[in-house]
Amino acid sequence: MSLFHVLGFGVKIGHLFWMLCCWFVSWFVDNGIEDKSGLLVGSVGDLEKTKMTTLKKKNKMWFWNKISSSGLKIPSFSYQFLGSVKFNKAWWRKLVVVWVVFWVLVSIWTFWYFSSQAMEKRKETLASMCDERARMLQDQFNVSMNHVQAMSILISTFHHGKIPSAIDQRTFSEYTDRTSFERPLTSGVAYAMRVLHSEREEFERQQGWTIRKMYSLEQNPVHKDDYDLEALEPSPVQEEYAPVIFAQDTVSHVVSLDMLSGKEDRENVLRARSSGKGVLTAPFPLIKTNRLGVILTFAVYKRDLPSNATPKERIEATNGYLGGVFDIESLVENLLQQLASKQTILVNVYDITNHSQPISMYGTNVSADGLERVSPLIFGDPLRKHEMRCRFKQKPPWPVLSMVTSFGILVIALLVAHIIHATVSRIHKVEEDCDKMKQLKKKAEAADVAKSQFLATVSHEIRTPMNGVLGMLHMLMDTELDVTQQDYVRTAQASGKALVSLINEVLDQAKIESGKLELEEVRFDLRGILDDVLSLFSSKSQQKGVELAVYISDRVPDMLIGDPGRFRQILTNLMGNSIKFTEKGHIFVTVHLVDELFESIDGETASSPESTLSGLPVADRQRSWENFKAFSSNGHRSFEPSPPDINLIVSVEDTGVGIPVEAQSRIFTPFMQVGPSISRTHGGTGIGLSISKCLVGLMKGEIGFSSTPKVGSTFTFTAVFSNGMQPAERKNDNNQPIFSEFRGMKAVVVDHRPARAKVSWYHFQRLGIRVEVVPRVEQALHYLKIGTTTVNMILIEQEIWNREADDFIKKLQKDPLFLSPKLILLANSVESSISEALCTGIDPPIVIVKPLRASMLAATLQRGLGIGIREPPQHKGPPALILRNLLLGRKILIVDDNNVNLRVAAGALKKYGADVVCAESGIKAISLLKPPHEFDACFMDIQMPEMDGFEATRRIRDMEEEMNKRIKNGEALIVENGNKTSWHLPVLAMTADVIQATHEECLKCGMDGYVSKPFEAEQLYREVSRFFNSPSDTES
Amino acid sequence: MDALIAQLQRQFRDYTISLYQQGFLDDQFTELKKLQDDGSPDFVSEVLSLFFEDCVKLISNMARALDTTGTVDFSQVGASVHQLKGSSSSVGAKRVKTLCVSFKECCEAKNYEGCVRCLQQVDIEYKALKTKLQDMFNLEKQIIQAGGIVPQVDIN
């Protein structure tokens, strides 16, 4: 169950995803085909193009339909997937692959997307940080520059504007030192004056030092340690000079140096004075400190110049130059120190005036990898360009989030794929199993068919010789036989017939197993059936000396409706088993109503040995039905049968070997016997009980047993029949007319065993004899003495007879009054009864050999009492005679295409005095039988050319029906000899083929019965007597 | 005279029994004989002659059907065999009947070889039966001519 649920769930999920996939796949395919066709179409014409497009569309549609239809099929998988899944399986596989690939791509894309997002964010952070730094640097620089400019104005005002000058070296250095916080980026400031060559001498004299050149020729200016001011040469003769006169203490070493002699400085100075703006040098190693630095130069003019002054005017007006030294490296360092997150990024500052060769001003030159942000720096000098490059110190962290996300997606997709795959393969497996089961089923069915065929063949082979036996018995019955012989022959025949029917019923086992067996609904005489069964086993029981007895409760109706054959079969099986396993004692069959049993159940005491039929202990009868469902555990009926139903309970009790406890559980299994040795000693197939169980089940009953090893077994079954008695005949039908001669007689049964006496009582009262039971002989005599009515017979059990015969006879002889009743001895076996011939004075007693049964009892009594012995009535004679009576003067039509058969049949019927007309074909028969006609019956061959017997009969029936209708409407004249108001001619089929199916077919097409070909007197009689009242009957 | 009759009667009885024992006839023939009484004195011979006429007709039919080259109409043959089987069982011609049974099986199985073989055997059988019965009737006639009565033969 749970597996099924899981499967169902899987299928549902699968369906969901299937639809999703369908959509994707169709989209894919659509696009794919479009692309391909697009490629192809490039080379073909327009016509081709349209064709292709339609084809493609068709393809697409087909594909879509196929997928969606198979998708829709999924919910009804369990019902009809068998056919479609084979096709689907290949698709499933492909789809799973497509599914997996698709989701792998999706996860890769997710990964890429997430990491690019992260990268973007990082870049943004970097940019903002870099820009922030650049802006700060720029601001600081500008502040410094402004201040330097302010200082230039200071100098022009206080140095050149005042005579004498208000500033000397000391004042300047002090002032600049104290205001250095205003210029955070400058490490030092110096002022150089413009000195023309003509003024040099005077200037040198005034200052007290010579103007010196910045670099000595042989000296590398970069050397910082051995920098020696004194070593510098005096400046050569130039047009003009720019010696430093004031300097901040930090750069005091540059005093007296000619700024125009340094390459960088000269350029700077010239540019500054012509532009009037602050000018920056390219970064270069500073003198003495030898660190990278930039010098900012402002020109100091004699007078305030207008902003649009030409360079020449500016040069003219130049008084000196103020320079600020920017030690970029340390200054940037300081600046960055002040900012947060200085650890995370690396900053480089470049001078990129020459683009191809950027000069690094700050920062380590780590190989640039990954992200870099470039921010421009504007320091107010249009000629010089600077930029700041920022990088992250650390490499980017692993993109954990994106990895986890994409991995998660992938895992889910794979799981789903796995589920789908597992589901599909599960379905496939189930399907395969189903196929396998189907094949096995087919095999099993084939084996079953083979078994049935075998059974059919074998039983057919048995039936053939049995028919011979029965035929011979048949002939024997036609001969002159006395009553006893008749009884023997009848028994033999009944046994034979029982055997044949048993064989048929073995054949029915297959039918039962397949549930095709249907019970008949026929009126039957239950007591007659039991008599028959009893006689079947009587010889065997007599041989063994086992007492066989039947008792049927009064309350069981004489006639029941049900299937007598099957009922008989059950009884035969049970009794057959009993007699097989019983060597001494008795077999006792009782039939009661279930209701009756309930009433007596409380009164019934535990059975003591004495109360049984033969005095031997038996198995507890009650235990055999205690498991019946119809009886609830407290011993009361759990359902109330509907009134017309007769619920019988039948027990077969024996005093046999019993069933071993270990075998009791498999007693109703087919072909199971107690042990292998049983079949060797007793024969049998072991099928009987299983058939019985099935049959009992069909009769809405149950079967059970109780058995005690070495004591005996009791089988009990219930069966439901309908009441076959018409309400009117219930009262007066108790005595059958055949036995009317005994009516009113009285008998005394001497028996000390109540159970046995009850059986005797039952059988005698069936004959209409009133019975008095007494336990002892004395009481019988006493009864005779005081009895007011005459007693016709005394029935004595053999057991008592053996014991008390002498005594009894003496007593009888004493009183001649007692001679009138006839002595009857009830004996178990033939030999024992005759052994004692002590009847000296009186007539030898009549011996009745058990089992008692009505017909035999009647015959014996008739003979013994000398009553009712007369010529058997006409209709009791041999069939040939009765047939003659029945058929004399009847007009019969025989239809057969075979001349010989026709002739023989006609001869046979003529012999019985019938007036026979022959017809060679069905058509002729129809023309002869067109009502009104004078035929009394028709015998019809079935297999005839042109029109077979069935067809002919059908037509005859049609004609009759039409005629009947006309008679009813008063259209047709009622024929004078036929004072009948409706036509129905008895039509009997003649056939060599006596299969049941043919019989049914006969009845179906309106025939009244069938006789086998060639004619068999008894069968003919049986069939014919159903339609013709015997003339003797009508006479008498 | 009596001795002759007795001898003839014995001969007749032996011959009849031998016919039963060799399986030419069965009980149906006995039944058939029972049907013959004063009302129809020649019943048996009438029926038998009808039977043999039937045989000739049917066998020639079948021979014709089986002789045709090409497809053989087995259903036609089967119908004839069925007829023959019915007739033979009616008169009690046991051997012919059993042959007919196997013949019919051959027909149903459409076994051409088997059919032809069966046809030949049937032909032989019925002719043999005819001679035997002829002999028997001759004996009967002799007995009657000699003034005796035909004995009832108890085949058991």
PDB file of N, CA and C in Angstrom, chain A residues 796-845:
ATOM      1  N   ILE A 796     -37.481 -57.612  16.408  1.00  0.00           N
ATOM      2  CA  ILE A 796     -36.498 -57.854  17.453  1.00  0.00           C
ATOM      3  C   ILE A 796     -35.107 -57.619  16.885  1.00  0.00           C
ATOM      4  N   GLU A 797     -34.340 -56.869  17.604  1.00  0.00           N
ATOM      5  CA  GLU A 797     -32.940 -56.659  17.233  1.00  0.00           C
ATOM      6  C   GLU A 797     -32.200 -57.988  17.338  1.00  0.00           C
ATOM      7  N   GLN A 798     -31.296 -58.161  16.431  1.00  0.00           N
ATOM      8  CA  GLN A 798     -30.537 -59.413  16.431  1.00  0.00           C
ATOM      9  C   GLN A 798     -29.794 -59.630  17.739  1.00  0.00           C
ATOM     10  N   GLU A 799     -29.323 -58.565  18.262  1.00  0.00           N
ATOM     11  CA  GLU A 799     -28.552 -58.625  19.503  1.00  0.00           C
ATOM     12  C   GLU A 799     -29.381 -59.263  20.618  1.00  0.00           C
ATOM     13  N   ILE A 800     -30.620 -58.810  20.697  1.00  0.00           N
ATOM     14  CA  ILE A 800     -31.500 -59.327  21.740  1.00  0.00           C
ATOM     15  C   ILE A 800     -31.937 -60.754  21.408  1.00  0.00           C
ATOM     16  N   TRP A 801     -32.160 -60.939  20.162  1.00  0.00           N
ATOM     17  CA  TRP A 801     -32.584 -62.273  19.711  1.00  0.00           C
ATOM     18  C   TRP A 801     -31.564 -63.325  20.087  1.00  0.00           C
ATOM     19  N   ASN A 802     -30.323 -63.021  19.817  1.00  0.00           N
ATOM     20  CA  ASN A 802     -29.255 -63.972  20.126  1.00  0.00           C
ATOM     21  C   ASN A 802     -29.235 -64.304  21.616  1.00  0.00           C
ATOM     22  N   ARG A 803     -29.573 -63.317  22.397  1.00  0.00           N
ATOM     23  CA  ARG A 803     -29.473 -63.478  23.833  1.00  0.00           C
ATOM     24  C   ARG A 803     -30.704 -64.181  24.409  1.00  0.00           C
ATOM     25  N   GLU A 804     -31.863 -63.760  23.921  1.00  0.00           N
ATOM     26  CA  GLU A 804     -33.064 -64.177  24.626  1.00  0.00           C
ATOM     27  C   GLU A 804     -34.045 -64.956  23.767  1.00  0.00           C
ATOM     28  N   ALA A 805     -33.557 -65.455  22.659  1.00  0.00           N
ATOM     29  CA  ALA A 805     -34.466 -66.107  21.724  1.00  0.00           C
ATOM     30  C   ALA A 805     -35.190 -67.295  22.351  1.00  0.00           C
ATOM     31  N   ASP A 806     -34.404 -68.174  23.017  1.00  0.00           N
ATOM     32  CA  ASP A 806     -34.994 -69.386  23.595  1.00  0.00           C
ATOM     33  C   ASP A 806     -36.134 -69.046  24.546  1.00  0.00           C
ATOM     34  N   ASP A 807     -35.787 -68.183  25.426  1.00  0.00           N
ATOM     35  CA  ASP A 807     -36.725 -67.736  26.441  1.00  0.00           C
ATOM     36  C   ASP A 807     -37.986 -67.178  25.804  1.00  0.00           C
ATOM     37  N   PHE A 808     -37.747 -66.370  24.839  1.00  0.00           N
ATOM     38  CA  PHE A 808     -38.830 -65.660  24.190  1.00  0.00           C
ATOM     39  C   PHE A 808     -39.763 -66.634  23.473  1.00  0.00           C
ATOM     40  N   ILE A 809     -39.127 -67.556  22.764  1.00  0.00           N
ATOM     41  CA  ILE A 809     -39.938 -68.501  21.992  1.00  0.00           C
ATOM     42  C   ILE A 809     -40.776 -69.367  22.929  1.00  0.00           C
ATOM     43  N   LYS A 810     -40.126 -69.746  24.016  1.00  0.00           N
ATOM     44  CA  LYS A 810     -40.875 -70.567  24.988  1.00  0.00           C
ATOM     45  C   LYS A 810     -42.106 -69.824  25.482  1.00  0.00           C
ATOM     46  N   LYS A 811     -41.868 -68.581  25.796  1.00  0.00           N
ATOM     47  CA  LYS A 811     -42.970 -67.777  26.311  1.00  0.00           C
ATOM     48  C   LYS A 811     -44.065 -67.621  25.276  1.00  0.00           C
ATOM     49  N   LEU A 812     -43.604 -67.461  24.060  1.00  0.00           N
ATOM     50  CA  LEU A 812     -44.579 -67.292  22.991  1.00  0.00           C
ATOM     51  C   LEU A 812     -45.420 -68.555  22.811  1.00  0.00           C
ATOM     52  N   GLN A 813     -44.680 -69.673  22.917  1.00  0.00           N
ATOM     53  CA  GLN A 813     -45.375 -70.944  22.694  1.00  0.00           C
ATOM     54  C   GLN A 813     -46.403 -71.210  23.799  1.00  0.00           C
ATOM     55  N   LYS A 814     -46.086 -70.730  24.949  1.00  0.00           N
ATOM     56  CA  LYS A 814     -46.981 -70.936  26.073  1.00  0.00           C
ATOM     57  C   LYS A 814     -48.359 -70.357  25.791  1.00  0.00           C
ATOM     58  N   ASP A 815     -48.328 -69.262  25.237  1.00  0.00           N
ATOM     59  CA  ASP A 815     -49.587 -68.559  25.027  1.00  0.00           C
ATOM     60  C   ASP A 815     -49.892 -68.493  23.542  1.00  0.00           C
ATOM     61  N   PRO A 816     -50.828 -69.287  23.117  1.00  0.00           N
ATOM     62  CA  PRO A 816     -51.120 -69.329  21.687  1.00  0.00           C
ATOM     63  C   PRO A 816     -51.640 -67.980  21.147  1.00  0.00           C
ATOM     64  N   LEU A 817     -52.065 -67.176  22.078  1.00  0.00           N
ATOM     65  CA  LEU A 817     -52.564 -65.863  21.657  1.00  0.00           C
ATOM     66  C   LEU A 817     -51.484 -65.052  20.958  1.00  0.00           C
ATOM     67  N   PHE A 818     -50.275 -65.335  21.406  1.00  0.00           N
ATOM     68  CA  PHE A 818     -49.159 -64.548  20.878  1.00  0.00           C
ATOM     69  C   PHE A 818     -48.758 -64.956  19.481  1.00  0.00           C
ATOM     70  N   LEU A 819     -49.326 -65.980  18.985  1.00  0.00           N
ATOM     71  CA  LEU A 819     -48.843 -66.473  17.696  1.00  0.00           C
ATOM     72  C   LEU A 819     -49.221 -65.553  16.532  1.00  0.00           C
ATOM     73  N   SER A 820     -50.206 -64.800  16.793  1.00  0.00           N
ATOM     74  CA  SER A 820     -50.667 -63.997  15.658  1.00  0.00           C
ATOM     75  C   SER A 820     -49.632 -63.008  15.120  1.00  0.00           C
ATOM     76  N   PRO A 821     -48.913 -62.322  15.980  1.00  0.00           N
ATOM     77  CA  PRO A 821     -47.957 -61.395  15.352  1.00  0.00           C
ATOM     78  C   PRO A 821     -46.785 -62.118  14.702  1.00  0.00           C
ATOM     79  N   LYS A 822     -46.298 -61.526  13.681  1.00  0.00           N
ATOM     80  CA  LYS A 822     -45.184 -62.132  12.949  1.00  0.00           C
ATOM     81  C   LYS A 822     -43.884 -61.688  13.602  1.00  0.00           C
ATOM     82  N   LEU A 823     -42.975 -62.611  13.728  1.00  0.00           N
ATOM     83  CA  LEU A 823     -41.669 -62.253  14.305  1.00  0.00           C
ATOM     84  C   LEU A 823     -40.745 -61.768  13.182  1.00  0.00           C
ATOM     85  N   ILE A 824     -40.145 -60.654  13.425  1.00  0.00           N
ATOM     86  CA  ILE A 824     -39.207 -60.140  12.412  1.00  0.00           C
ATOM     87  C   ILE A 824     -37.888 -59.836  13.093  1.00  0.00           C
ATOM     88  N   LEU A 825     -36.837 -60.358  12.481  1.00  0.00           N
ATOM     89  CA  LEU A 825     -35.508 -60.200  13.055  1.00  0.00           C
ATOM     90  C   LEU A 825     -34.765 -59.112  12.264  1.00  0.00           C
ATOM     91  N   LEU A 826     -34.224 -58.148  12.988  1.00  0.00           N
ATOM     92  CA  LEU A 826     -33.438 -57.104  12.318  1.00  0.00           C
ATOM     93  C   LEU A 826     -31.962 -57.462  12.468  1.00  0.00           C
ATOM     94  N   ALA A 827     -31.341 -57.818  11.353  1.00  0.00           N
ATOM     95  CA  ALA A 827     -29.969 -58.318  11.429  1.00  0.00           C
ATOM     96  C   ALA A 827     -29.015 -57.397  10.675  1.00  0.00           C
ATOM     97  N   ASN A 828     -27.742 -57.441  11.099  1.00  0.00           N
ATOM     98  CA  ASN A 828     -26.741 -56.611  10.452  1.00  0.00           C
ATOM     99  C   ASN A 828     -26.160 -57.271   9.219  1.00  0.00           C
ATOM    100  N   SER A 829     -26.028 -58.589   9.277  1.00  0.00           N
ATOM    101  CA  SER A 829     -25.429 -59.250   8.129  1.00  0.00           C
ATOM    102  C   SER A 829     -26.156 -60.557   7.862  1.00  0.00           C
ATOM    103  N   VAL A 830     -26.012 -61.018   6.657  1.00  0.00           N
ATOM    104  CA  VAL A 830     -26.801 -62.150   6.214  1.00  0.00           C
ATOM    105  C   VAL A 830     -26.418 -63.431   6.950  1.00  0.00           C
ATOM    106  N   GLU A 831     -25.114 -63.679   7.080  1.00  0.00           N
ATOM    107  CA  GLU A 831     -24.672 -64.975   7.610  1.00  0.00           C
ATOM    108  C   GLU A 831     -25.121 -65.171   9.056  1.00  0.00           C
ATOM    109  N   SER A 832     -24.884 -64.133   9.832  1.00  0.00           N
ATOM    110  CA  SER A 832     -25.161 -64.286  11.252  1.00  0.00           C
ATOM    111  C   SER A 832     -26.639 -64.557  11.512  1.00  0.00           C
ATOM    112  N   SER A 833     -27.454 -64.002  10.668  1.00  0.00           N
ATOM    113  CA  SER A 833     -28.881 -64.124  10.942  1.00  0.00           C
ATOM    114  C   SER A 833     -29.384 -65.551  10.719  1.00  0.00           C
ATOM    115  N   ILE A 834     -28.785 -66.187   9.758  1.00  0.00           N
ATOM    116  CA  ILE A 834     -29.299 -67.524   9.452  1.00  0.00           C
ATOM    117  C   ILE A 834     -28.687 -68.586  10.352  1.00  0.00           C
ATOM    118  N   SER A 835     -27.633 -68.228  11.041  1.00  0.00           N
ATOM    119  CA  SER A 835     -26.886 -69.229  11.800  1.00  0.00           C
ATOM    120  C   SER A 835     -27.760 -69.966  12.811  1.00  0.00           C
ATOM    121  N   GLU A 836     -28.639 -69.228  13.396  1.00  0.00           N
ATOM    122  CA  GLU A 836     -29.439 -69.894  14.422  1.00  0.00           C
ATOM    123  C   GLU A 836     -30.809 -70.279  13.885  1.00  0.00           C
ATOM    124  N   ALA A 837     -30.996 -71.471  13.815  1.00  0.00           N
ATOM    125  CA  ALA A 837     -32.307 -71.947  13.368  1.00  0.00           C
ATOM    126  C   ALA A 837     -32.940 -72.715  14.518  1.00  0.00           C
ATOM    127  N   LEU A 838     -33.458 -71.974  15.412  1.00  0.00           N
ATOM    128  CA  LEU A 838     -34.037 -72.634  16.582  1.00  0.00           C
ATOM    129  C   LEU A 838     -35.550 -72.519  16.594  1.00  0.00           C
ATOM    130  N   CYS A 839     -36.013 -72.234  15.436  1.00  0.00           N
ATOM    131  CA  CYS A 839     -37.444 -72.070  15.399  1.00  0.00           C
ATOM    132  C   CYS A 839     -38.087 -73.435  15.184  1.00  0.00           C
ATOM    133  N   THR A 840     -38.347 -74.063  16.232  1.00  0.00           N
ATOM    134  CA  THR A 840     -38.888 -75.403  16.117  1.00  0.00           C
ATOM    135  C   THR A 840     -40.405 -75.375  16.025  1.00  0.00           C
ATOM    136  N   GLY A 841     -40.962 -74.652  16.949  1.00  0.00           N
ATOM    137  CA  GLY A 841     -42.402 -74.688  17.036  1.00  0.00           C
ATOM    138  C   GLY A 841     -43.118 -73.658  16.195  1.00  0.00           C
ATOM    139  N   ILE A 842     -42.471 -72.589  15.983  1.00  0.00           N
ATOM    140  CA  ILE A 842     -43.180 -71.507  15.299  1.00  0.00           C
ATOM    141  C   ILE A 842     -42.590 -71.275  13.916  1.00  0.00           C
ATOM    142  N   ASP A 843     -43.221 -70.418  13.163  1.00  0.00           N
ATOM    143  CA  ASP A 843     -42.695 -70.067  11.835  1.00  0.00           C
ATOM    144  C   ASP A 843     -41.339 -69.408  11.988  1.00  0.00           C
ATOM    145  N   PRO A 844     -40.434 -69.721  11.089  1.00  0.00           N
ATOM    146  CA  PRO A 844     -39.142 -69.021  11.185  1.00  0.00           C
ATOM    147  C   PRO A 844     -39.362 -67.518  11.031  1.00  0.00           C
ATOM    148  N   PRO A 845     -38.653 -66.755  11.829  1.00  0.00           N
ATOM    149  CA  PRO A 845     -38.863 -65.296  11.735  1.00  0.00           C
ATOM    150  C   PRO A 845     -38.376 -64.750  10.393  1.00  0.00           C
TER     151      PRO A 845
END
